[in-house]
CSV table of C-alpha atoms in Angstrom, one decimal:
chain,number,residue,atom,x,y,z
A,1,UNK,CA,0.3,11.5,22.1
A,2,UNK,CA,1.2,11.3,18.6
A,3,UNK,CA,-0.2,14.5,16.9
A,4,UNK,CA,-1.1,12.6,13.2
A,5,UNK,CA,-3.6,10.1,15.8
A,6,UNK,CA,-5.7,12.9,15.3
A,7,UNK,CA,-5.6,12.6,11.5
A,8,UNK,CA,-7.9,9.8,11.8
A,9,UNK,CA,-11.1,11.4,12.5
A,10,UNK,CA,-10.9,13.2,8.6
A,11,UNK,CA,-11.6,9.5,7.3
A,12,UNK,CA,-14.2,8.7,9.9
A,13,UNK,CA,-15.9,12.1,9.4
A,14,UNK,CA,-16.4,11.4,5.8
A,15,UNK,CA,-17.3,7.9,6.0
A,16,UNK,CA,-20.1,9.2,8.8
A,17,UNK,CA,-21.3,11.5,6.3
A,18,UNK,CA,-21.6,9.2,3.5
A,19,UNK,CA,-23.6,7.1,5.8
A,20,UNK,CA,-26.1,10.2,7.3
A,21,UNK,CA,-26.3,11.9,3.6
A,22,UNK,CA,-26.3,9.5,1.3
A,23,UNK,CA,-24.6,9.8,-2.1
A,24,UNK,CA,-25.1,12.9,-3.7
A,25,UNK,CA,-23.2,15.6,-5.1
A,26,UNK,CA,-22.4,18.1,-2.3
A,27,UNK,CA,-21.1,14.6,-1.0
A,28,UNK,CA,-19.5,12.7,-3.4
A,29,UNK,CA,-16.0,14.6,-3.3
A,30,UNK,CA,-15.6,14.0,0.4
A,31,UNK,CA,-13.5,11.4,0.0
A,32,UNK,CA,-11.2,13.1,-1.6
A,33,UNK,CA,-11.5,16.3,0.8
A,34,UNK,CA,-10.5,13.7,3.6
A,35,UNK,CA,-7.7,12.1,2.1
A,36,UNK,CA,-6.5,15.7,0.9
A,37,UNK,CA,-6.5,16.9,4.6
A,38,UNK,CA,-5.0,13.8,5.7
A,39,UNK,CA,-2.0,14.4,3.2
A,40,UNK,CA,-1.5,18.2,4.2
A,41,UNK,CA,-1.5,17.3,7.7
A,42,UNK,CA,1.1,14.6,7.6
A,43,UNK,CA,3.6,16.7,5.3
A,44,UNK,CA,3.1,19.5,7.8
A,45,UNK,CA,4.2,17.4,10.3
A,46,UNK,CA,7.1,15.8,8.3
A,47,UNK,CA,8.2,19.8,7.8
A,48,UNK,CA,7.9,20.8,11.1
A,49,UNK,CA,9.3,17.5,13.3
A,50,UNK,CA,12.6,16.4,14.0
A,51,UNK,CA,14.0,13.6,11.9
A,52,UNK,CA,15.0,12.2,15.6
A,53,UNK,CA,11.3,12.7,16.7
A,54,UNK,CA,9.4,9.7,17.3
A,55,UNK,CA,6.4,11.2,15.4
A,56,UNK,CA,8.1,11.6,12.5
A,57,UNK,CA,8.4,8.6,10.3
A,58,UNK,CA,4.9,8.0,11.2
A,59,UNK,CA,3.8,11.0,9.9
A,60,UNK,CA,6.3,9.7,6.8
A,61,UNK,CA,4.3,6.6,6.3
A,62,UNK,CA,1.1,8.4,6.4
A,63,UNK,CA,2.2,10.8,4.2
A,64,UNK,CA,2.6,7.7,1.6
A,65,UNK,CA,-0.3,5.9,2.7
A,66,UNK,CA,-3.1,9.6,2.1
A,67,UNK,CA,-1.2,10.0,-1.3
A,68,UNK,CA,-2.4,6.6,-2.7
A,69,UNK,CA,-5.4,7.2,-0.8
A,70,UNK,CA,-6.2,10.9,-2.6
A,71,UNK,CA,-5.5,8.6,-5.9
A,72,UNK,CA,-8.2,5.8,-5.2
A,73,UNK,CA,-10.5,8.2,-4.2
A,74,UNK,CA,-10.0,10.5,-7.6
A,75,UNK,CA,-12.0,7.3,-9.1
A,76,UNK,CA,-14.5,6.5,-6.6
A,77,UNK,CA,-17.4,9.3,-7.9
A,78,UNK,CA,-17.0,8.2,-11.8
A,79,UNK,CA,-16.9,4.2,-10.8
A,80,UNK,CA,-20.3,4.1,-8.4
A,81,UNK,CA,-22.3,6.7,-10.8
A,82,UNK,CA,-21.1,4.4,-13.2
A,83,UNK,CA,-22.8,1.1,-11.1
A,84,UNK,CA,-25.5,3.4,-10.5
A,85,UNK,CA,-26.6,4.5,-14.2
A,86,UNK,CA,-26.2,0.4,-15.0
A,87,UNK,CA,-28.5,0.3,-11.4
A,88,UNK,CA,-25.8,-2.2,-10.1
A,89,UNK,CA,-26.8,-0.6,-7.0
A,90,UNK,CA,-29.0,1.5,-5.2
A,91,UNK,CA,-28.6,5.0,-3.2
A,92,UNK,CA,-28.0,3.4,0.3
A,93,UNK,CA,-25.7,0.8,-1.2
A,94,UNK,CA,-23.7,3.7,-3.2
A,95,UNK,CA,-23.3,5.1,0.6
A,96,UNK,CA,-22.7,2.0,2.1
A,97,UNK,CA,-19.3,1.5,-0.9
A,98,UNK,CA,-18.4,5.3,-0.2
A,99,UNK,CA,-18.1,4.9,3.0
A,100,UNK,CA,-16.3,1.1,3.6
A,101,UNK,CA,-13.4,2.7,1.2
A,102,UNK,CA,-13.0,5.2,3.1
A,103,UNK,CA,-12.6,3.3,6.1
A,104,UNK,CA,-9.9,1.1,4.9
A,105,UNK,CA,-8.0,5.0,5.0
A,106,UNK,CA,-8.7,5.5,8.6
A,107,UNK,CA,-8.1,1.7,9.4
A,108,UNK,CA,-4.0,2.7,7.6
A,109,UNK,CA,-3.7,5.6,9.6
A,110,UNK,CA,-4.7,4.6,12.9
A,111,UNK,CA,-2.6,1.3,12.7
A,112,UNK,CA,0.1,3.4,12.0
A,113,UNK,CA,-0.2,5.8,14.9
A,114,UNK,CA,-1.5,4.1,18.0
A,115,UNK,CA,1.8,3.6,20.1
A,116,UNK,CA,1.2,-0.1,21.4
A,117,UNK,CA,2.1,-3.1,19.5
A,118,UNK,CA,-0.8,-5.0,20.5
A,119,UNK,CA,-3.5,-2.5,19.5
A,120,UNK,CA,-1.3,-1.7,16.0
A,121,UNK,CA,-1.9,-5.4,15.2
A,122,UNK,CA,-5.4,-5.4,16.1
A,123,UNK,CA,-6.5,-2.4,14.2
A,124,UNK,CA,-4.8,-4.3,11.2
A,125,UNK,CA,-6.7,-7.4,11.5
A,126,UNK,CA,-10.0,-5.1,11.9
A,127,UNK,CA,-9.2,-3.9,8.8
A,128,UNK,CA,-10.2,-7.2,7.2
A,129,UNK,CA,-14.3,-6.2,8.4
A,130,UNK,CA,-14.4,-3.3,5.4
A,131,UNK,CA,-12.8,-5.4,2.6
A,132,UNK,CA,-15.1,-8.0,3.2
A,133,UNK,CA,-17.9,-5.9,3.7
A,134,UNK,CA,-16.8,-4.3,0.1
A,135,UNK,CA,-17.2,-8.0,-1.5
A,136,UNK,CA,-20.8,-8.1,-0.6
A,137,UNK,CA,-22.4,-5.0,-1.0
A,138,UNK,CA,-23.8,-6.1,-4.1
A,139,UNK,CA,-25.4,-9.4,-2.5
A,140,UNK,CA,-23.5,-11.5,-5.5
A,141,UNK,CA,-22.7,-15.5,-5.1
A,142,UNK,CA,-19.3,-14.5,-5.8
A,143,UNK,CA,-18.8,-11.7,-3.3
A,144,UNK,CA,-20.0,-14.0,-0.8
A,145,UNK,CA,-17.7,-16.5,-1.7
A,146,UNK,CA,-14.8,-14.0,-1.7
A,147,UNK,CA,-15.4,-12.8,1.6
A,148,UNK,CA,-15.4,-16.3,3.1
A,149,UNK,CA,-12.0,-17.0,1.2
A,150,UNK,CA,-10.7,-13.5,2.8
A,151,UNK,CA,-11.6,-14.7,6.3
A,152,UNK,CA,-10.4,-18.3,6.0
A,153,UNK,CA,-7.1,-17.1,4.4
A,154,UNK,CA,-6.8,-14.7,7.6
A,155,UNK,CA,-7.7,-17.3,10.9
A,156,UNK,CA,-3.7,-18.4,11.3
A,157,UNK,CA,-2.6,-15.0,11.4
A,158,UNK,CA,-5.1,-13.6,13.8
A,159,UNK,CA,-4.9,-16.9,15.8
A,160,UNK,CA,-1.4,-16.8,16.2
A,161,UNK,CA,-1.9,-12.8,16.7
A,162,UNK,CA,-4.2,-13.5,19.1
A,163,UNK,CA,-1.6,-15.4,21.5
A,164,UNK,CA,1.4,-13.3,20.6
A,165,UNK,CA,-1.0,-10.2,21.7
A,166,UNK,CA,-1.8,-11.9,25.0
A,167,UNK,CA,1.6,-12.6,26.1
A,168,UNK,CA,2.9,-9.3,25.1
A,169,UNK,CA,0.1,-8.1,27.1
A,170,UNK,CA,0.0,-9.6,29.8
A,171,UNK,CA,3.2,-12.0,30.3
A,172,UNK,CA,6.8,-10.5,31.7
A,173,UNK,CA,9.2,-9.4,28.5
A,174,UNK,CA,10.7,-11.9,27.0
A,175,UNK,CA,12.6,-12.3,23.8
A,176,UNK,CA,10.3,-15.3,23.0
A,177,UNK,CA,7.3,-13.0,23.0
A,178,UNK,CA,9.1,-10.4,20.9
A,179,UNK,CA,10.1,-12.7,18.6
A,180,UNK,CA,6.2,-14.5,18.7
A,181,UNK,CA,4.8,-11.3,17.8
A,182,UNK,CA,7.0,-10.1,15.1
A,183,UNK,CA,6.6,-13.0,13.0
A,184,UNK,CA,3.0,-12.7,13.5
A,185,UNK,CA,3.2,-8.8,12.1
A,186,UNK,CA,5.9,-9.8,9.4
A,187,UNK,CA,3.5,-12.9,8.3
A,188,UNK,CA,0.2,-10.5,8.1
A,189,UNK,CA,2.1,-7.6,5.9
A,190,UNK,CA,3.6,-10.8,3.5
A,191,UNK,CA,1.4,-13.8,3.8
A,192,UNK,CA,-1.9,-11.6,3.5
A,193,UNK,CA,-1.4,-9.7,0.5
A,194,UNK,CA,0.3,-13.1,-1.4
A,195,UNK,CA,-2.7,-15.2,0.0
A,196,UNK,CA,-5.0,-12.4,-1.5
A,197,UNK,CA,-3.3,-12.5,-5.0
A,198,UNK,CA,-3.8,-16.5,-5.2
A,199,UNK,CA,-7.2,-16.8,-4.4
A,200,UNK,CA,-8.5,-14.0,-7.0
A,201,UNK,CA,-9.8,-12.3,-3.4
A,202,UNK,CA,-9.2,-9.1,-5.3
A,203,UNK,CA,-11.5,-9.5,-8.3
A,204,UNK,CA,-14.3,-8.9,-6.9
A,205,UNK,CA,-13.4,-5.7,-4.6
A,206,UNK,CA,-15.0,-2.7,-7.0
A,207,UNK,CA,-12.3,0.0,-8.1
A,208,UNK,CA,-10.4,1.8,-6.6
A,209,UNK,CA,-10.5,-0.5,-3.4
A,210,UNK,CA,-7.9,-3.0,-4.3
A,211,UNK,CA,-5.3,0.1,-4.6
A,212,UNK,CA,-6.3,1.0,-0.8
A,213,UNK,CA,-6.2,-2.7,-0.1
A,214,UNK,CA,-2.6,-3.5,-1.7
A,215,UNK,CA,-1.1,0.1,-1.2
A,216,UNK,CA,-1.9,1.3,2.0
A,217,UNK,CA,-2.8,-1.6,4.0
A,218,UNK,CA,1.0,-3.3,3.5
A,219,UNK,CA,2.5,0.4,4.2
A,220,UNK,CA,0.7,0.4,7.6
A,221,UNK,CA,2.0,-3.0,8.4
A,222,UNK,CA,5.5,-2.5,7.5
A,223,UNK,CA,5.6,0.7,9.6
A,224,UNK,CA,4.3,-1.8,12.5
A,225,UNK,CA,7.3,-4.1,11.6
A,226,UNK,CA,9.5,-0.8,11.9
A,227,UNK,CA,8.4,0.5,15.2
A,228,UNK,CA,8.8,-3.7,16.2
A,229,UNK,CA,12.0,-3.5,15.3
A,230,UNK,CA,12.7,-0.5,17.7
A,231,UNK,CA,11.7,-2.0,20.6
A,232,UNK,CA,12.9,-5.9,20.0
A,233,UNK,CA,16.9,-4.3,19.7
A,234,UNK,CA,17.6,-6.6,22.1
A,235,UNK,CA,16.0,-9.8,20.3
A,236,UNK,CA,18.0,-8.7,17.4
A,237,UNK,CA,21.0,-8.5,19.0
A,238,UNK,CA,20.7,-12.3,19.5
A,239,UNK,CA,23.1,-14.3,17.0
A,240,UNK,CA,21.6,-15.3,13.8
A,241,UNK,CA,18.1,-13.3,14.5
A,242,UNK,CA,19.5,-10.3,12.1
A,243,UNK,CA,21.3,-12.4,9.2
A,244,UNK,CA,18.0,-14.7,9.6
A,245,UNK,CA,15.6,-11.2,9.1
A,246,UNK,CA,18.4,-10.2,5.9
A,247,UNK,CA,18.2,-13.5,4.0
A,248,UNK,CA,14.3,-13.9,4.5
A,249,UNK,CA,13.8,-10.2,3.2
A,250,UNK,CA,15.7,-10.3,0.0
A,251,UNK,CA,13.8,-13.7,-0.4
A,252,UNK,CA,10.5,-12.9,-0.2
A,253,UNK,CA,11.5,-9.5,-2.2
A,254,UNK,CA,12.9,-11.8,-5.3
A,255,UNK,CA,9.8,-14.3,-5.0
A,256,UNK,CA,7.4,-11.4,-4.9
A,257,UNK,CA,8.9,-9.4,-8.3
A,258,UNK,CA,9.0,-13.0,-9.9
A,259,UNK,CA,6.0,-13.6,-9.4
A,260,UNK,CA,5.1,-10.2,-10.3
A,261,UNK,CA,6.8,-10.5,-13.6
A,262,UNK,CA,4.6,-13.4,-14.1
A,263,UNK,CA,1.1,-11.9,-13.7
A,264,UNK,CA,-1.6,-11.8,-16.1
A,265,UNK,CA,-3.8,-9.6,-14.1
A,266,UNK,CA,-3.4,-6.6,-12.4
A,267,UNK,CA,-4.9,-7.4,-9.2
A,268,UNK,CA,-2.5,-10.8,-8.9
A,269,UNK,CA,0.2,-7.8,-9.9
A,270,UNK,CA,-1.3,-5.4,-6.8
A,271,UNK,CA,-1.1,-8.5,-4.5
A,272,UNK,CA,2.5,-9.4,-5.2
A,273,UNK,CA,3.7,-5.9,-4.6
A,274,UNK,CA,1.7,-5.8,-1.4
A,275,UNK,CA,4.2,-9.1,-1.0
A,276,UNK,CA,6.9,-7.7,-1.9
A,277,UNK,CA,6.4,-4.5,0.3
A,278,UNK,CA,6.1,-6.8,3.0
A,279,UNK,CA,9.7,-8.2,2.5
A,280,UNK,CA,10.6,-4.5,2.3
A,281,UNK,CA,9.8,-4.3,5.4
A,282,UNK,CA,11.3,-7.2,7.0
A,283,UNK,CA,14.6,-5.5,5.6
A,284,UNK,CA,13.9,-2.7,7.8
A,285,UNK,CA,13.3,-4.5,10.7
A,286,UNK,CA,16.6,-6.1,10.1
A,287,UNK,CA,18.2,-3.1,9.4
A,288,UNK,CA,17.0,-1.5,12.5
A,289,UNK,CA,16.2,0.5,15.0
A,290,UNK,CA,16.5,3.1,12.0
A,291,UNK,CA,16.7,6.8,12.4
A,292,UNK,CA,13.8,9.0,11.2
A,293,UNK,CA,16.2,9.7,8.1
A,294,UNK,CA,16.8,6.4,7.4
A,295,UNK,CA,12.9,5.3,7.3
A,296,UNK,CA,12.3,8.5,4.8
A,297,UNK,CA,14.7,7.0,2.5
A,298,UNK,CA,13.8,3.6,2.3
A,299,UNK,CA,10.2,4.7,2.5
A,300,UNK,CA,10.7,7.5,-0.4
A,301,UNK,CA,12.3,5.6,-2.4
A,302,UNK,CA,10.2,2.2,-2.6
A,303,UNK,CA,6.9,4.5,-2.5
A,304,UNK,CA,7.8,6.0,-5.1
A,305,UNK,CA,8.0,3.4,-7.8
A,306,UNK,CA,5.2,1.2,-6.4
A,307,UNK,CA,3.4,4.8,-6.7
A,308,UNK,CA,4.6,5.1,-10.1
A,309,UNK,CA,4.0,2.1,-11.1
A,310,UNK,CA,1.1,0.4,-9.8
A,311,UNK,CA,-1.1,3.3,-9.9
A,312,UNK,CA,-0.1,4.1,-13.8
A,313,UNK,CA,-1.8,0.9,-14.5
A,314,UNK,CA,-4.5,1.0,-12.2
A,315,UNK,CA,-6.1,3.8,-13.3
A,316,UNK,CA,-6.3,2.3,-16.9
A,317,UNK,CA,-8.4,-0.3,-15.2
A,318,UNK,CA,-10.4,2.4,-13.5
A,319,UNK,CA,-11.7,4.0,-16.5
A,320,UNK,CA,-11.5,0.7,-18.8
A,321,UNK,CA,-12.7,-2.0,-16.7
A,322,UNK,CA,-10.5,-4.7,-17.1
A,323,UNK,CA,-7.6,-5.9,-14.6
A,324,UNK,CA,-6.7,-8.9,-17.6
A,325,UNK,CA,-3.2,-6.7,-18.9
A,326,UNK,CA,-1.0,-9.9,-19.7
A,327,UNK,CA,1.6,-7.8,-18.5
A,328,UNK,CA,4.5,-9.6,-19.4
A,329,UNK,CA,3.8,-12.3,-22.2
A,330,UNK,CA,0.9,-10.6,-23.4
A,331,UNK,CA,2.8,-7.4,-24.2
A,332,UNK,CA,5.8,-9.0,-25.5
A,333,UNK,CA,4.0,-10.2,-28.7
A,334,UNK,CA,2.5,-6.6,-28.9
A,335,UNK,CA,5.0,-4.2,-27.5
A,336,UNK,CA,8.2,-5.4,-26.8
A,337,UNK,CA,9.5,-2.0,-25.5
A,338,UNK,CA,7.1,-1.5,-23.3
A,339,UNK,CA,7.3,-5.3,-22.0
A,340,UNK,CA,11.1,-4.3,-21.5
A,341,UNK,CA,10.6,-1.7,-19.5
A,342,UNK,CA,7.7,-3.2,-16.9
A,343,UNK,CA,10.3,-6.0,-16.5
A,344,UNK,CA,13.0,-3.3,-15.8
A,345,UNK,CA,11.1,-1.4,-13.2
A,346,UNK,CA,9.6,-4.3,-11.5
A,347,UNK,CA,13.0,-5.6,-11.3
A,348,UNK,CA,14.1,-2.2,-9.5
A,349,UNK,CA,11.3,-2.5,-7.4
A,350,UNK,CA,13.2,-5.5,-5.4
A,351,UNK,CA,16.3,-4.0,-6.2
A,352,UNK,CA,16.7,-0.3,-4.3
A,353,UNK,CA,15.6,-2.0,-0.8
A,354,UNK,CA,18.2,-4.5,-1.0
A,355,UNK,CA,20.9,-2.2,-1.7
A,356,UNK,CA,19.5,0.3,0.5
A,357,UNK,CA,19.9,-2.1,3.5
A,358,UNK,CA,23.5,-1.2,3.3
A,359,UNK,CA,22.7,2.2,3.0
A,360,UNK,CA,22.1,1.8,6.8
A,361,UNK,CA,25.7,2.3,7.6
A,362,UNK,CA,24.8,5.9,6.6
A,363,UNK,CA,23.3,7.4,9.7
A,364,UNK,CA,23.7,10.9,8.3
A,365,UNK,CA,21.4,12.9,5.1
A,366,UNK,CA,24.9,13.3,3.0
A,367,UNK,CA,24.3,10.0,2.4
A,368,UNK,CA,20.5,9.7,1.1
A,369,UNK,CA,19.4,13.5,0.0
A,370,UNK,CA,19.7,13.1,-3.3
A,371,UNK,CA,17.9,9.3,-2.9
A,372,UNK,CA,14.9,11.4,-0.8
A,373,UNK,CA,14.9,14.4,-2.6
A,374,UNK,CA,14.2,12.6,-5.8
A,375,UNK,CA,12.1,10.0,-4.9
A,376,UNK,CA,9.6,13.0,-3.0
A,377,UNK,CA,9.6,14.6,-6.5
A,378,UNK,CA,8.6,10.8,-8.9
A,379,UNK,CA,6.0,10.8,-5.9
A,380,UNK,CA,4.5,13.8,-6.4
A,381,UNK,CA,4.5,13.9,-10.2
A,382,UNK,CA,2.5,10.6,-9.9
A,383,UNK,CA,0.1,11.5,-7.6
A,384,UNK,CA,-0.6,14.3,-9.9
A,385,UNK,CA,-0.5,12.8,-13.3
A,386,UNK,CA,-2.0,9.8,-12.3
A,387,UNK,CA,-4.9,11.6,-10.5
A,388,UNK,CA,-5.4,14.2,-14.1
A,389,UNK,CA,-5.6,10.7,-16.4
A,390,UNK,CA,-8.3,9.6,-13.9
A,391,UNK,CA,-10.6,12.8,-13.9
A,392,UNK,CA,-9.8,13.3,-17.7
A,393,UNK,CA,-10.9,10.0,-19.0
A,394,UNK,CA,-13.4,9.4,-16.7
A,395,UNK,CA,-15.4,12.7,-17.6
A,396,UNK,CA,-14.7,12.2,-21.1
A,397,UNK,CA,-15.6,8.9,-21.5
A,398,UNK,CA,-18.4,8.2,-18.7
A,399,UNK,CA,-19.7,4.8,-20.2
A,400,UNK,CA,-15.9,3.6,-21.3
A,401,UNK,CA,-15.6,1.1,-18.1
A,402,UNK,CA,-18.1,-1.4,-19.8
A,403,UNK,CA,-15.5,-2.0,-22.5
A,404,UNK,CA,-12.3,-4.4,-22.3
A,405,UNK,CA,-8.8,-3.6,-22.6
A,406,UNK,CA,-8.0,-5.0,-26.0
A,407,UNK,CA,-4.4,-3.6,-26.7
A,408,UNK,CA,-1.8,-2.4,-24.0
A,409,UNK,CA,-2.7,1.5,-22.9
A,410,UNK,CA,-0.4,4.0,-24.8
A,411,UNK,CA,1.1,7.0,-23.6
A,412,UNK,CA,1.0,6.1,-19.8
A,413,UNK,CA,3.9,8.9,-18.7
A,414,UNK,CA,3.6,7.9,-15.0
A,415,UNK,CA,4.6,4.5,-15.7
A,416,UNK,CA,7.4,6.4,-17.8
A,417,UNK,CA,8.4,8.7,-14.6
A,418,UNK,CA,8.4,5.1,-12.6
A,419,UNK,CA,10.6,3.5,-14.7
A,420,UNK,CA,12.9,6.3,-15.3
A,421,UNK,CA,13.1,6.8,-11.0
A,422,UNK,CA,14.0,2.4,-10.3
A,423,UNK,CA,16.6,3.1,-13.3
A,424,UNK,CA,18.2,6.3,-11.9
A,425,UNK,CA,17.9,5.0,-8.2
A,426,UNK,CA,19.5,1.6,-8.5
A,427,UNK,CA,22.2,3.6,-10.6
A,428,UNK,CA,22.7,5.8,-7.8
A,429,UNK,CA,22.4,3.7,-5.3
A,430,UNK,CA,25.7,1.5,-6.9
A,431,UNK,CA,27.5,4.2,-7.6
A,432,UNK,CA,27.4,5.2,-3.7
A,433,UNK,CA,28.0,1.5,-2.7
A,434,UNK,CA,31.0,1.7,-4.5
C-alpha cells in the first residue's frame, strides 16, 4: 500500500471537525495544521524513498500539491471572518466553506495515491461535488448558475470516463482501452480547467478556492497521466502514438501561455495555467515511463514557477478583492517593466517542459541536480513569502478586501523570485541542450 494514502485522513479529519465544531477560533487554523502535516509527511517520504520506488514521485506530487494547499489555506480564516463581519454568511455556512476547501485537498491527494486507474479517475471527477458545492453556499442566482455551468462543462468527460472505466475494468487489455482512457484523463486535466476559465466558472468560487481548484486539482491529474503512461508502454510503443503525445503537448502548452498572456482576470489567468499544466503533462506521458528522478525534475521545475507566479498574484486578490489585474495590456500603459517581466515568465512557463522533454535522454541526477535543487529552493521561498504577505496584510488591513485593485500591486518579491527562476531555468536548460 502506498504509505502517503494514509495522508488523506489529515484533510478529512479537519474537514469533520469543521463540520462537528463549527467555526471558531480553537478551529479556524485547522486547515492549515492539516495541510502542514500533509506537507511534512510527503517530504519525509521523498527523503526517505528510493527515487526507483514506486511511492516516490507520488509522494513528489503531493509534496507540490500540500504546499499550494498550506498557501490557500493561510487565507481562509481572514476571507470568511471577513464574509462573516459583512454577515455574508452565517456560523453553519462558515463551517460548511471551511470544510468543502478542505476537501478539494483530500480529493488531490487521494487521486494521487490510490493505485488503480479507474478509481484515480473517479476520485477526480468526485472532486467536481465540493467546487460546486463552494458556488452555492451562499444560496446566490449566480452560484447556482455557476454550478450548473460546472456540471454541464463536465458530462463529456465523465461520460466518456465512464465507458473508458468500464472496459478497463472489466474488458481483456487492449491498446484500444489504454488509449480510450488516457485521452479521457489527458482531456479532464486540459479541457476542464480551459472550459472553467471561459465560462467565468471561477468567479464565483470565494478565495482561496480557485488556487486549490487550478493548483492542485491539474497536479493530481497530470500525476494520473504519469502513472498512465507507465502502464500503457506498450500503447506508446505503437508508431505515431509518442510523436502524436509530443506535438499535442507543446500545443496545448503554446495555446495555454497565449492565452494566458491575454487575460484580464486572474481567475481566466488560474484557468489557463491549469491548461497549460495539463499539456505539461501530456509531455510526460509522452516522455515516459519516467524514472522517479525524472518526474522530480519536471515536477520541480514547472511547480515552481506556477508556485511563484500564480500565487504572488493571488494573494493580492486575497486581501484586495479583486481578480480584474489587466495583466498584460492594462499594465503596459502603467508599468511597462513589470508587463515585461509577467510576459517573460509566463513565456518560461511553456518553455522549461518543452525543453525538459529532451532532458529525458538523461536518466541519471548529473543531469537535472542543479534543475531540482533550485527549483526545491524558488518553491520554498514562495510558499514562505507568499504565505507572510497573506498573514501580514490580512491582519493589518482586516476590512481591505471590500476595496478594488486600482493600480498594479508593488513590491510583489515572489513574483520577482518567479521570474528570476523561468529566466535562470530556461538559460540552463539551453546551455545543457547544447
Amino acid at each position: 500500500m502506498n504509505p502517503m494514502l494514509w495522508s488523506v485522513g489529515l484533510p478529512v479529519a479537519a474537514a469533520a471537525a469543521y463540520l462537528v465544531l463549527g467555526w471558531r477560533n480553537t478551529t479556524r487554523w485547522f486547515a492549515v495544521m492539516a495541510g502542514g502535516a500533509t506537507l511534512i509527511w510527503s517530504a519525509t517520504t521523498v527523503a526517505l524513498s528510493s527515487p526507483q520506488s514506486p511511492h516516490h514521485a507520488s509522494a513528489l506530487f503531493v509534496l507540490a500539491i500540500s504546499a499550494a494547499a498550506v498557501l490557500a489555506f493561510l487565507a481562509l480564516p481572514a476571507r470568511i471572518d471577513a464574509e462573516l463581519a459583512d454577515q455574508k454568511m452565517g456560523d453553519r455556512a462558515a463551517a460548511w466553506s471551511a470544510a468543502l476547501t478542505v476537501s478539494l485537498l483530500a480529493v488531490a491527494i487521494l487521486t494521487v495515491t490510490v493505485t488503480d486507474l479507474g478509481l484515480s479517475w473517479l476520485v477526480l471527477t468526485a472532486g467536481i461535488i465540493p467546487t460546486a458545492a463552494l458556488m452555492t453556499y451562499q444560496r446566490t442566482p449566480s452560484g447556482r448558475r455557476a454550478a450548473r455551468r460546472l456540471v454541464r462543462a463536465s458530462v463529456p468527460t465523465t461520460l466518456g470516463g465512464l465507458v473508458a472505466v468500464v472496459l478497463y475494468w472489466f474488458g481483456e487489455p487492449s491498446a484500444m482501452a489504454m488509449l480510450l482512457l488516457g485521452a479521457v484523463l489527458i482531456a479532464h486535466a486540459v479541457a476542464m480547467p480551459a472550459a472553467l476559465a471561459r465560462t467565468g466558472v471561477m468567479s464565483q468560487l470565494p478565495s482561496p478556492s480557485p488556487i486549490l481548484v487550478f493548483v492542485t486539482v491539474p497536479a493530481a491529474a497530470a500525476a494520473v497521466v504519469v502513472r498512465w503512461s507507465g502502464q500503457a508502454a506498450f500503447v506508446l510503443g505503437v508508431t505515431g502514438v509518442r510523436t502524436f503525445l509530443l506535438v499535442t503537448g507543446i500545443v496545448i502548452l503554446l495555446a495555454a501561455t497565449a492565452a494566458m498572456l491575454w487575460s484580464r482576470d486572474l481567475r481566466s489567468l488560474l484557468g489557463y495555467a491549469g491548461c497549460a499544466n495539463g499539456g505539461f503533462a501530456v509531455l510526460l506521458a509522452a516522455a515516459g515511463p519516467a524514472s522517479g528522478n525524472l518526474v522530480a525534475g519536471y515536477l520541480l521545475a514547472f511547480g515552481a514557477i506556477a508556485a511563484a507566479l500564480l500565487i504572488a498574484t493571488a494573494d493580492v486578490v486575497t486581501v484586495v478583492g479583486s481578480s480584474d489585474l489587466r495583466l498584460v495590456g492594462g499594465w503596459s500603459g502603467r508599468s511597462r517593466p513589470h508587463a515585461t517581466v509577467m510576459t517573460v515568465a509566463l513565456a518560461a512557463l511553456a518553455g522549461i517542459p518543452i525543453w525538459g522533454v529532451w532532458l529525458s535522454t538523461f536518466e541519471q541526477w548529473g543531469g537535472v541536480t542543479p534543475l531540482v535543487g533550485f527549483a526545491a529552493v524558488v518553491m520554498a521561498a514562495a510558499v514562505f513569502m507568499a504565505g507572510r504577505r497573506i498573514l501580514g496584510q490580512a491582519a493589518a488591513h482586516p476590512h481591505l478586501a471590500s476595496r478594488r485593485l486600482a493600480e498594479p500591486p508593488a513590491g510583489l518579491p515572489v513574483m520577482t523570485a518567479g521570474v528570476g527562476a523561468s529566466v535562470l531555468l530556461v538559460v540552463t536548460g539551453s546551455v545543457w541542450l547544447v
